[in-house]
Short mmCIF file of C-alpha atoms in Angstrom, two decimals:
data_model
loop_
_atom_site.label_atom_id
_atom_site.label_comp_id
_atom_site.label_asym_id
_atom_site.label_seq_id
_atom_site.Cartn_x
_atom_site.Cartn_y
_atom_site.Cartn_z
CA MET A 17 55.49 189.44 79.63
CA VAL A 18 57.54 188.24 82.88
CA GLU A 19 56.76 191.44 84.82
CA ASP A 20 55.85 192.20 88.26
CA SER A 21 54.89 195.90 87.94
CA GLU A 22 51.34 196.57 86.05
CA ASP A 23 52.55 200.18 85.53
CA ASP A 24 55.62 199.11 83.35
CA ALA A 25 53.37 196.52 82.01
CA LEU A 26 51.41 199.07 80.62
CA LEU A 27 53.99 201.70 79.39
CA VAL A 28 55.33 198.33 77.18
CA LYS A 29 51.92 198.18 76.10
CA LEU A 30 51.55 201.94 74.95
CA GLU A 31 54.79 201.94 73.30
CA LEU A 32 53.86 198.79 70.92
CA ARG A 33 50.12 201.03 70.36
CA ARG A 34 52.33 204.22 69.37
CA ALA A 35 54.17 202.09 66.82
CA GLY A 36 50.47 200.84 65.38
CA TYR A 37 50.29 197.36 67.25
CA GLU A 38 47.45 196.18 69.19
CA PRO A 39 49.62 193.52 71.19
CA HIS A 40 47.61 190.24 72.74
CA LEU A 41 49.81 190.59 75.73
CA ARG A 42 49.53 188.60 79.01
CA ARG A 43 51.99 189.40 82.44
CA VAL A 44 53.49 186.58 84.79
CA GLU A 45 55.27 186.93 87.79
CA THR A 46 56.43 183.57 88.97
CA ALA A 47 58.54 180.59 86.92
CA ASP A 48 54.88 178.35 87.19
CA ALA A 49 52.67 180.99 85.65
CA LEU A 50 55.17 181.62 82.76
CA ARG A 51 55.39 177.61 82.47
CA ALA A 52 51.51 177.79 82.39
CA ALA A 53 51.67 180.77 79.63
CA LEU A 54 54.01 178.79 77.38
CA GLY A 55 51.37 176.17 76.75
CA ASN A 56 49.85 179.12 73.99
CA SER A 57 52.21 180.20 71.49
CA TRP A 58 53.38 183.83 71.60
CA ASP A 59 55.17 185.91 69.00
CA VAL A 60 57.66 187.50 71.83
CA ILE A 61 58.41 187.21 74.96
CA ILE A 62 59.44 190.15 77.05
CA SER A 63 60.68 190.20 79.94
CA ASP A 64 62.18 192.13 83.04
CA TYR A 65 65.50 191.59 84.86
CA SER A 66 64.73 191.32 88.02
CA LEU A 67 61.39 190.41 90.10
CA PRO A 68 60.65 189.50 93.50
CA ARG A 69 60.53 185.83 92.92
CA PHE A 70 61.76 185.25 89.88
CA ASP A 71 64.25 186.97 87.60
CA GLY A 72 65.00 187.23 83.60
CA MET A 73 67.91 184.83 83.53
CA GLN A 74 65.26 181.80 84.97
CA ALA A 75 62.45 183.12 82.68
CA LEU A 76 65.02 182.75 79.25
CA ARG A 77 66.08 179.10 80.42
CA VAL A 78 62.20 177.92 81.13
CA VAL A 79 61.24 179.33 77.64
CA ARG A 80 64.03 178.11 75.96
CA GLU A 81 63.82 174.55 77.12
CA LEU A 82 59.42 175.20 76.84
CA ALA A 83 59.57 176.82 73.56
CA GLY A 84 63.00 175.84 71.59
CA GLY A 85 65.41 178.49 70.34
CA ASP A 86 62.60 179.55 68.03
CA VAL A 87 60.78 181.99 70.49
CA PRO A 88 62.21 185.82 70.34
CA PHE A 89 63.24 186.84 73.92
CA VAL A 90 63.86 190.20 74.79
CA LEU A 91 65.29 191.91 78.45
CA VAL A 92 63.34 195.02 79.35
CA SER A 93 64.75 196.37 82.11
CA GLY A 94 66.15 198.98 84.56
CA THR A 95 70.09 199.26 84.20
CA ILE A 96 71.36 196.67 85.08
CA GLY A 97 75.28 196.41 84.39
CA GLU A 98 77.06 196.03 80.99
CA GLU A 99 78.19 192.74 82.50
CA LYS A 100 74.69 191.13 83.58
CA ALA A 101 73.22 192.12 80.29
CA VAL A 102 76.45 190.18 77.96
CA GLU A 103 75.33 187.57 80.32
CA ALA A 104 71.86 187.64 79.08
CA LEU A 105 72.86 188.25 75.38
CA LYS A 106 75.55 185.08 75.46
CA LEU A 107 72.64 183.07 76.87
CA GLY A 108 70.26 183.58 74.05
CA ALA A 109 68.58 186.97 74.77
CA GLY A 110 68.02 188.82 71.51
CA ASP A 111 67.92 192.14 73.02
CA PHE A 112 68.59 194.11 75.88
CA VAL A 113 66.23 197.34 76.31
CA THR A 114 65.99 199.74 79.09
CA LYS A 115 63.10 201.35 80.53
CA GLN A 116 64.48 204.74 80.28
CA ASN A 117 64.36 204.21 76.57
CA LEU A 118 61.60 202.37 75.38
CA THR A 119 61.85 203.68 71.70
CA ARG A 120 64.21 201.12 70.65
CA LEU A 121 61.62 198.41 72.26
CA VAL A 122 59.60 197.79 69.04
CA PRO A 123 62.38 198.41 66.62
CA ALA A 124 64.01 195.53 68.63
CA ILE A 125 61.15 193.00 68.57
CA GLU A 126 60.34 193.59 65.23
CA ARG A 127 64.60 192.41 64.28
CA GLU A 128 64.04 189.68 66.64
CA ILE A 129 60.94 188.50 64.77
CA ARG A 130 62.00 188.89 61.73
CA ASP A 131 65.25 186.57 62.88
CA ALA A 132 63.23 184.11 64.45
CA GLN A 133 61.11 183.18 61.60
CA VAL A 134 64.59 183.04 59.08
CA ARG A 135 65.95 180.80 61.89
CA ARG A 136 62.50 178.85 62.00
CA GLU A 137 62.58 178.76 57.74
CA ARG A 138 66.46 177.71 58.12
CA ARG A 139 65.63 174.96 60.25
CA GLU A 140 62.65 173.75 58.48
CA THR A 141 64.56 173.74 55.24
CA LEU A 142 67.71 172.02 56.79
CA GLU A 143 64.97 169.17 57.97
CA ALA A 144 63.30 168.38 54.92
CA LEU A 145 67.08 168.69 53.26
CA GLU A 146 67.77 165.65 55.68
CA ALA A 147 64.68 163.62 55.29
CA ALA A 148 65.37 164.07 51.73
CA VAL A 149 68.48 162.61 51.58
CA LEU A 150 67.42 159.54 54.04
CA ALA A 151 64.51 158.66 51.74
CA ARG A 152 67.15 158.59 48.64
CA ASP A 153 69.64 156.63 50.96
CA ARG A 154 66.96 154.33 52.00
CA PHE A 155 65.68 153.70 48.19
CA LEU A 156 69.47 153.32 46.97
CA SER A 157 69.46 150.79 49.61
CA ILE A 158 66.14 148.94 48.63
CA ALA A 159 66.98 149.54 44.96
CA SER A 160 70.65 147.82 45.40
CA HIS A 161 68.14 144.86 47.04
CA GLU A 162 65.65 144.29 44.49
CA LEU A 163 68.33 144.85 41.35
CA LYS A 164 70.53 141.67 43.80
CA THR A 165 67.64 139.57 43.43
CA PRO A 166 67.52 138.56 39.68
CA LEU A 167 71.24 139.06 39.58
CA THR A 168 71.20 136.00 42.10
CA SER A 169 69.01 134.18 40.12
CA LEU A 170 71.17 134.79 36.83
CA GLN A 171 74.60 133.94 38.82
CA LEU A 172 73.07 130.97 40.25
CA HIS A 173 71.57 129.78 36.82
CA VAL A 174 74.87 130.30 35.15
CA GLN A 175 77.11 128.65 37.72
CA SER A 176 74.89 125.73 37.33
CA LEU A 177 75.50 125.60 33.73
CA GLN A 178 79.11 125.60 34.22
CA ARG A 179 79.63 123.13 36.23
CA GLY A 180 77.17 120.72 34.45
CA LEU A 181 78.96 121.42 31.22
CA ALA A 182 82.80 120.78 33.40
CA VAL A 183 81.41 117.35 34.18
CA ASP A 184 79.31 116.90 31.02
CA ASP A 185 76.60 115.98 31.91
CA LEU A 186 73.68 118.19 30.58
CA GLU A 187 71.42 117.42 27.81
CA PRO A 188 70.37 119.87 25.46
CA GLU A 189 67.35 120.10 26.35
CA ARG A 190 68.39 121.11 29.94
CA ILE A 191 70.41 123.40 28.54
CA LYS A 192 67.72 125.34 26.85
CA GLU A 193 65.92 125.27 29.72
CA LYS A 194 68.34 126.77 32.04
CA LEU A 195 69.29 129.54 28.68
CA GLY A 196 65.50 130.03 28.84
CA LYS A 197 65.60 130.98 32.40
CA ILE A 198 68.73 133.50 32.26
CA TRP A 199 67.30 134.98 29.61
CA ARG A 200 64.33 135.91 32.14
CA ALA A 201 66.44 136.85 35.02
CA THR A 202 68.44 139.16 32.81
CA GLU A 203 65.05 140.79 31.41
CA ARG A 204 63.59 141.22 35.01
CA LEU A 205 67.03 143.04 35.38
CA SER A 206 67.04 145.24 32.71
CA GLU A 207 63.37 146.36 33.41
CA LEU A 208 64.10 147.18 36.74
CA VAL A 209 67.05 149.46 35.34
CA GLU A 210 64.48 150.74 33.09
CA ARG A 211 62.33 152.16 36.02
CA LEU A 212 65.07 153.14 38.44
CA LEU A 213 65.74 155.91 35.37
CA ASP A 214 62.89 156.39 34.84
CA VAL A 215 62.70 157.38 38.48
CA THR A 216 65.66 159.81 37.77
CA ARG A 217 63.77 161.19 34.64
CA ILE A 218 60.19 161.72 35.69
CA GLY A 219 62.25 163.38 39.20
CA LYS A 220 63.19 166.18 36.55
CA GLY A 221 60.51 167.82 34.74
CA PRO A 222 57.42 167.42 33.84
CA VAL A 223 56.54 164.01 32.21
CA GLU A 224 56.35 164.14 28.19
CA LEU A 225 54.02 162.07 26.37
CA ASP A 226 54.13 159.93 23.22
CA LEU A 227 50.60 160.03 21.88
CA GLU A 228 48.96 157.52 20.05
CA GLU A 229 45.07 155.95 19.87
CA PHE A 230 44.38 152.89 21.33
CA ASP A 231 41.94 150.78 23.15
CA LEU A 232 42.37 150.72 27.08
CA VAL A 233 40.72 147.73 27.10
CA ASP A 234 42.55 146.17 25.09
CA LEU A 235 46.08 146.91 26.64
CA ALA A 236 44.79 145.70 29.91
CA ARG A 237 44.54 142.39 28.71
CA ASP A 238 47.57 142.23 27.44
CA ILE A 239 49.10 143.43 30.34
CA VAL A 240 47.08 141.08 32.52
CA THR A 241 48.35 137.69 30.08
CA ARG A 242 52.25 139.46 30.28
CA LEU A 243 51.72 139.38 34.26
CA ARG A 244 50.33 136.44 34.73
CA GLU A 245 52.10 134.18 32.31
CA PRO A 246 55.24 133.81 34.60
CA LEU A 247 53.07 133.43 37.65
CA GLY A 248 51.59 129.84 36.56
CA SER A 249 48.08 128.06 37.95
CA SER A 250 48.37 129.25 41.62
CA ALA A 251 48.47 133.34 40.66
CA ALA A 252 44.96 134.97 41.79
CA PRO A 253 42.96 135.27 38.93
CA ILE A 254 41.85 138.53 37.14
CA ALA A 255 38.86 139.42 35.70
CA ILE A 256 38.04 142.45 33.26
CA ILE A 257 34.87 143.91 33.59
CA SER A 258 34.19 146.08 30.66
CA ASP A 259 30.92 147.00 28.16
CA ALA A 260 32.61 148.30 25.09
CA PRO A 261 35.96 149.95 24.19
CA ALA A 262 37.30 152.52 25.44
CA ARG A 263 39.85 154.52 22.83
CA GLY A 264 41.57 157.70 23.52
CA LEU A 265 44.51 159.42 22.83
CA TRP A 266 47.32 158.77 25.64
CA ASP A 267 50.85 157.56 26.30
CA ARG A 268 50.54 153.60 25.39
CA MET A 269 54.26 152.88 27.35
CA ARG A 270 53.49 155.03 30.13
CA LEU A 271 50.00 153.84 30.45
CA ASP A 272 51.47 150.33 30.14
CA ALA A 273 53.92 151.04 32.70
CA LEU A 274 51.05 152.35 34.99
CA LEU A 275 48.22 149.96 35.13
CA SER A 276 51.10 147.12 35.58
CA ASN A 277 51.98 149.03 38.20
CA LEU A 278 48.76 149.05 39.86
CA LEU A 279 48.54 145.14 38.93
CA SER A 280 51.42 143.97 39.97
CA ASN A 281 50.30 145.68 43.71
CA ALA A 282 47.15 143.88 43.42
CA LEU A 283 49.04 140.43 42.94
CA LYS A 284 51.08 141.14 45.17
CA TYR A 285 49.18 142.40 48.68
CA GLY A 286 46.16 141.01 47.47
CA GLU A 287 47.12 137.56 49.07
CA GLY A 288 46.08 135.50 45.90
CA LYS A 289 42.45 136.66 46.07
CA PRO A 290 40.70 137.15 42.67
CA ILE A 291 41.09 140.56 41.09
CA GLU A 292 38.85 143.11 38.93
CA ILE A 293 39.67 145.37 36.67
CA ARG A 294 37.23 147.62 35.65
CA ILE A 295 37.02 149.90 32.94
CA ASP A 296 34.35 152.73 31.96
CA GLY A 297 34.75 154.38 28.17
CA ALA A 298 31.17 155.75 28.06
CA GLY A 299 31.61 159.36 28.94
CA SER A 300 34.57 162.12 27.68
CA THR A 301 36.43 160.28 30.94
CA VAL A 302 37.79 156.88 30.63
CA HIS A 303 37.46 155.33 34.43
CA LEU A 304 39.61 152.16 35.14
CA SER A 305 39.68 150.96 38.53
CA VAL A 306 41.94 147.91 39.70
CA THR A 307 40.16 146.34 43.12
CA ASP A 308 42.03 143.38 45.19
CA HIS A 309 40.43 142.15 47.90
CA GLY A 310 44.19 141.57 49.94
CA ILE A 311 45.67 143.42 52.99
CA GLY A 312 44.55 146.71 52.22
CA ILE A 313 45.60 149.90 53.21
CA ALA A 314 44.87 152.30 56.33
CA PRO A 315 43.19 155.88 55.35
CA ALA A 316 45.95 157.39 56.86
CA ASP A 317 48.71 156.41 54.33
CA HIS A 318 46.62 157.11 51.48
CA SER A 319 47.96 160.46 50.36
CA ARG A 320 51.60 158.99 51.60
CA ILE A 321 51.54 156.06 49.31
CA PHE A 322 51.72 158.31 46.29
CA GLY A 323 54.47 160.32 47.64
CA ARG A 324 58.42 159.13 46.16
CA PHE A 325 59.85 156.24 47.76
CA GLU A 326 56.87 155.49 49.94
CA ARG A 327 55.07 152.34 50.62
CA ALA A 328 52.32 151.60 53.16
CA VAL A 329 54.12 148.40 54.54
CA PRO A 330 57.64 148.13 56.12
CA ASP A 331 60.09 147.63 53.91
CA THR A 332 61.14 144.16 55.36
CA ASN A 333 58.33 142.36 53.96
CA TYR A 334 57.90 143.38 50.34
CA SER A 335 60.01 143.99 47.29
CA GLY A 336 59.80 146.71 45.26
CA PHE A 337 60.84 150.26 45.12
CA GLY A 338 58.12 152.11 46.79
CA VAL A 339 57.80 154.09 43.82
CA GLY A 340 55.52 152.90 41.67
CA LEU A 341 52.70 154.61 42.78
CA TRP A 342 54.59 158.06 42.67
CA VAL A 343 55.30 157.68 38.72
CA ALA A 344 51.96 156.16 38.37
CA ARG A 345 50.29 159.58 39.52
CA LEU A 346 52.60 161.99 37.69
CA VAL A 347 51.69 160.03 34.86
CA ALA A 348 48.09 160.13 35.13
CA GLU A 349 48.51 163.83 36.01
CA ALA A 350 50.36 164.52 32.90
CA HIS A 351 47.48 163.15 30.97
CA GLY A 352 44.93 165.16 33.21
CA GLY A 353 43.66 163.06 35.05
CA ARG A 354 44.05 161.55 38.27
CA LEU A 355 44.71 158.63 40.26
CA ASP A 356 42.78 157.91 43.48
CA VAL A 357 42.59 155.18 46.19
CA GLN A 358 40.22 153.77 48.26
CA SER A 359 40.71 151.06 51.13
CA SER A 360 40.97 150.10 54.86
CA PRO A 361 42.99 147.51 56.34
CA GLY A 362 42.02 143.89 55.72
CA SER A 363 39.07 144.78 53.07
CA GLY A 364 41.37 145.07 50.03
CA ALA A 365 42.34 148.22 47.83
CA THR A 366 40.85 150.11 44.70
CA PHE A 367 42.99 152.32 42.79
CA VAL A 368 40.79 154.15 40.55
CA LEU A 369 42.52 156.10 37.52
CA ASP A 370 40.29 158.82 35.78
CA LEU A 371 41.43 159.64 32.07
CA PRO A 372 40.18 162.45 29.80
CA ARG A 373 40.20 161.45 26.87
CA GLN A 374 41.87 164.35 24.88
CA GLU A 375 42.39 167.08 27.06
CA LEU A 376 45.71 167.56 27.98
CA VAL A 377 48.01 169.50 29.99
CA GLY A 378 51.25 170.63 29.26
CA MET B 3 84.82 135.61 49.49
CA ARG B 4 81.64 136.45 50.87
CA TYR B 5 80.73 133.37 53.00
CA VAL B 6 81.83 133.96 56.26
CA ALA B 7 81.88 131.08 59.23
CA THR B 8 82.38 131.34 62.61
CA SER B 9 82.10 127.33 63.10
CA PRO B 10 85.08 125.90 63.44
CA GLY B 11 86.51 123.60 60.68
CA ALA B 12 84.21 126.03 57.96
CA GLU B 13 87.50 125.88 55.39
CA ALA B 14 86.79 122.56 54.69
CA ALA B 15 86.48 121.46 51.19
CA PRO B 16 83.14 120.73 49.46
CA SER B 17 82.27 117.13 50.82
CA VAL B 18 79.80 116.11 47.96
CA SER B 19 81.03 114.29 44.89
CA ALA B 20 78.45 114.00 42.28
CA THR B 21 77.26 110.87 41.41
CA PRO B 22 74.06 111.97 39.77
CA ALA B 23 73.16 108.18 38.67
CA ALA B 24 71.96 107.91 42.63
CA THR B 25 69.37 110.95 42.48
CA GLU B 26 66.61 108.83 41.39
CA ALA B 27 66.90 106.31 43.36
CA VAL B 28 67.23 108.48 46.57
CA ARG B 29 64.00 110.58 45.38
CA PRO B 30 61.18 107.61 46.03
CA GLY B 31 62.38 106.73 49.89
CA ARG B 32 63.32 109.61 51.88
CA ASP B 33 66.83 110.32 52.79
CA SER B 34 66.65 112.39 56.00
CA ASN B 35 70.16 112.86 55.63
CA ARG B 36 69.99 115.13 52.63
CA ALA B 37 66.62 117.05 53.08
CA VAL B 38 67.17 120.83 52.74
CA LEU B 39 64.61 123.10 53.04
CA VAL B 40 64.68 126.22 51.29
CA VAL B 41 62.53 129.93 51.95
CA ASP B 42 62.92 132.29 49.65
CA ASP B 43 59.82 134.62 48.42
CA ASP B 44 61.52 135.21 45.02
CA PRO B 45 60.03 132.06 42.59
CA ASP B 46 63.22 132.13 40.39
CA ILE B 47 65.59 132.09 42.92
CA ARG B 48 63.56 129.22 44.80
CA GLU B 49 64.20 127.19 41.68
CA ALA B 50 67.65 128.10 40.85
CA LEU B 51 68.65 126.80 44.26
CA GLN B 52 66.30 123.59 43.79
CA ASP B 53 67.86 122.89 40.81
CA ILE B 54 71.02 122.89 41.57
CA LEU B 55 70.92 121.29 45.00
CA GLU B 56 68.78 118.48 43.53
CA SER B 57 71.17 117.58 40.80
CA GLU B 58 73.78 117.49 43.86
CA MET B 59 71.21 115.01 44.99
CA TYR B 60 69.76 116.73 48.32
CA GLU B 61 66.13 116.43 48.17
CA VAL B 62 65.09 119.77 48.62
CA GLU B 63 61.97 121.33 49.40
CA THR B 64 60.58 125.05 48.79
CA ALA B 65 58.51 127.84 50.72
CA MET B 66 57.65 131.09 49.93
CA ASN B 67 57.95 132.56 53.42
CA GLY B 68 58.19 132.05 57.08
CA GLN B 69 54.55 130.61 57.60
CA ASP B 70 54.85 128.36 55.03
CA ALA B 71 58.15 127.23 55.79
CA LEU B 72 57.25 126.52 59.53
CA ASP B 73 54.49 124.01 57.90
CA ARG B 74 56.97 122.49 55.72
CA ALA B 75 60.03 122.02 58.47
CA ARG B 76 57.26 120.21 60.53
CA HIS B 77 56.81 117.76 57.72
CA LEU B 78 60.25 117.69 56.16
CA ARG B 79 62.97 117.55 59.37
CA PRO B 80 65.24 119.28 57.40
CA ARG B 81 69.07 118.84 58.04
CA VAL B 82 69.65 122.43 57.40
CA ILE B 83 67.33 125.45 56.05
CA LEU B 84 68.61 128.22 53.56
CA LEU B 85 66.80 131.38 54.95
CA ASP B 86 65.64 134.28 52.97
CA LEU B 87 64.62 137.58 55.28
CA MET B 88 62.38 139.92 53.36
CA MET B 89 59.43 137.93 52.74
CA PRO B 90 55.50 139.22 52.72
CA VAL B 91 53.47 137.02 55.24
CA MET B 92 56.12 136.33 57.64
CA ASP B 93 59.48 137.63 57.30
CA GLY B 94 62.76 135.28 57.79
CA ALA B 95 63.31 137.07 61.54
CA GLU B 96 60.05 135.80 62.90
CA PHE B 97 60.07 132.81 61.35
CA ARG B 98 63.50 131.82 63.54
CA ARG B 99 61.72 133.63 66.53
CA ARG B 100 58.87 131.00 66.13
CA GLN B 101 61.10 128.04 65.22
CA LEU B 102 63.67 128.13 68.17
CA ALA B 103 60.45 128.63 70.26
CA ASP B 104 58.92 125.24 68.87
CA PRO B 105 61.25 122.50 70.81
CA GLU B 106 60.85 119.87 67.39
CA LEU B 107 62.68 123.01 64.67
CA SER B 108 64.74 124.67 67.11
CA SER B 109 67.77 122.44 66.83
CA ILE B 110 67.83 122.50 63.29
CA PRO B 111 70.65 124.80 61.76
CA VAL B 112 69.54 128.19 59.63
CA ILE B 113 71.89 129.43 57.00
CA VAL B 114 70.52 133.40 56.22
CA VAL B 115 70.50 134.17 52.26
CA SER B 116 70.04 137.46 51.78
CA ALA B 117 70.62 140.57 49.63
CA ILE B 118 70.81 143.23 52.19
CA SER B 119 73.64 144.69 53.59
CA ALA B 120 75.42 144.47 57.35
CA LEU B 121 74.20 140.71 56.92
CA ASP B 122 76.56 139.28 59.68
CA GLN B 123 74.70 141.86 62.10
CA GLU B 124 71.71 140.78 60.86
CA ALA B 125 72.22 137.11 60.88
CA ARG B 126 73.84 137.70 64.83
CA ARG B 127 70.68 139.18 66.19
CA LEU B 128 68.99 135.83 64.96
CA ALA B 129 71.17 133.91 66.68
CA ILE B 130 72.29 132.44 63.06
CA THR B 131 76.09 131.75 62.71
CA GLU B 132 76.17 131.23 58.85
CA HIS B 133 75.04 133.49 56.18
CA LEU B 134 75.36 133.99 52.74
CA GLN B 135 75.20 137.47 50.72
CA LYS B 136 73.38 136.99 47.65
CA PRO B 137 74.39 137.05 44.54
CA LEU B 138 75.62 133.64 45.88
CA GLU B 139 78.18 132.09 44.84
CA ILE B 140 77.10 128.11 44.13
CA ASP B 141 80.56 126.20 45.53
CA GLU B 142 79.87 128.29 48.55
CA LEU B 143 76.65 127.18 49.12
CA LEU B 144 77.22 123.89 48.23
CA ALA B 145 80.07 123.95 50.76
CA VAL B 146 77.69 124.82 53.31
CA VAL B 147 75.16 122.72 53.03
CA ALA B 148 77.14 119.83 52.09
CA ARG B 149 78.54 120.36 55.64
CA HIS B 150 74.90 120.03 57.51
CA CYS B 151 74.64 117.10 55.65
CA GLN B 152 77.14 114.64 56.31
#
């Protein structure tokens, strides 16, 4: 409360008490004192119009400058001219109450607090929407970059085939080899498109599961073979550590995608060092972990990386949509399980998947 | 046409006339006039570019990131470097900074080859006058490389 008269402050306090409030009220008389008080957060600022060393209009400017537009500001004063009152309202005061008519004060404050709340919520919604649009735009630009990579190699191979055929200097073996590369590029393209569609589908509603019984260790073995093959001997070694089969009723295709994602991340961020997959199928919940010894992830990023369109590293350094872990988490949760990460920068990362055998959600 | 060149004579037709018979003869020795360094993190693209350039009798080396490229450039002394931008370990921009700071490498011309949007601005920012937008037109690619390897 910006007020030079203790009596007037007391009157306001009594008025608030009469309406059932127990106000925590601080009275200030100068601009400096007001600035200091604004270090705390207040539900409403009540200000007199004219004070010996200060006035309500200056107080309003200080409040708007330091506390933003959300904090309600109500002028409580002796009679001031209509012009001054209008000016105050124009400058952003919420209401003007005369000291002769304090019964209007509480309803005015209540309305101002409500309005401020609405303003705040509207602003937050708007900010969230803007952030979502920004994330989507960034995703689209990353997605188009990602699609262009296999498209580039596809077109290069096709063009070089065309050139070779034009001058008729291609051996059948060479043609076969080029066609093989072309085929691989189209496979990469269709896989990317599939993943893009998955993002849209999964974003829309609950993840639908197509359950069948299979062994997670078998699946892991298949995936390792599939991922390592195109990388040749230069790829990091991947060890599967498991005592026994881990059978359960799960969605094979989705877990394949989940595990492939964890492993490609490990290959991508693992700096070529060995990768371990541990599978423990002894209990009612199967535990699977994928450990790499690469660049690691700062603790501050641990929860963020499971969000949509997120990644722990800058976009410019690593390829990928930034949606893999988001999809992986949703798939784990749809199985009634969970996906977590343990990591610190420079010491690699371990992703842990807990997967109940049968308890299903949804 | 996506290819943009700001240097004069950019419209010159590709000067390469394929004479494949010479390829094997060139390989054992070093034809320093035809050495090209291809820098890209994607193995398929590296391979495709290498295939195409080698069939035009260039001597091609590839690097998978900026760090790798610096090492190879010092050995190979290429006539021109084809540089991708988004790469792990060391990206294209950082490679360019270090290349320019290295008196042995700074004069080697660099052509940016990337799928990012606003590639012309990014190239200008890196003080590179030539860029090729992915997906690539093979004729443009060969024309640009040929011009640097005359």
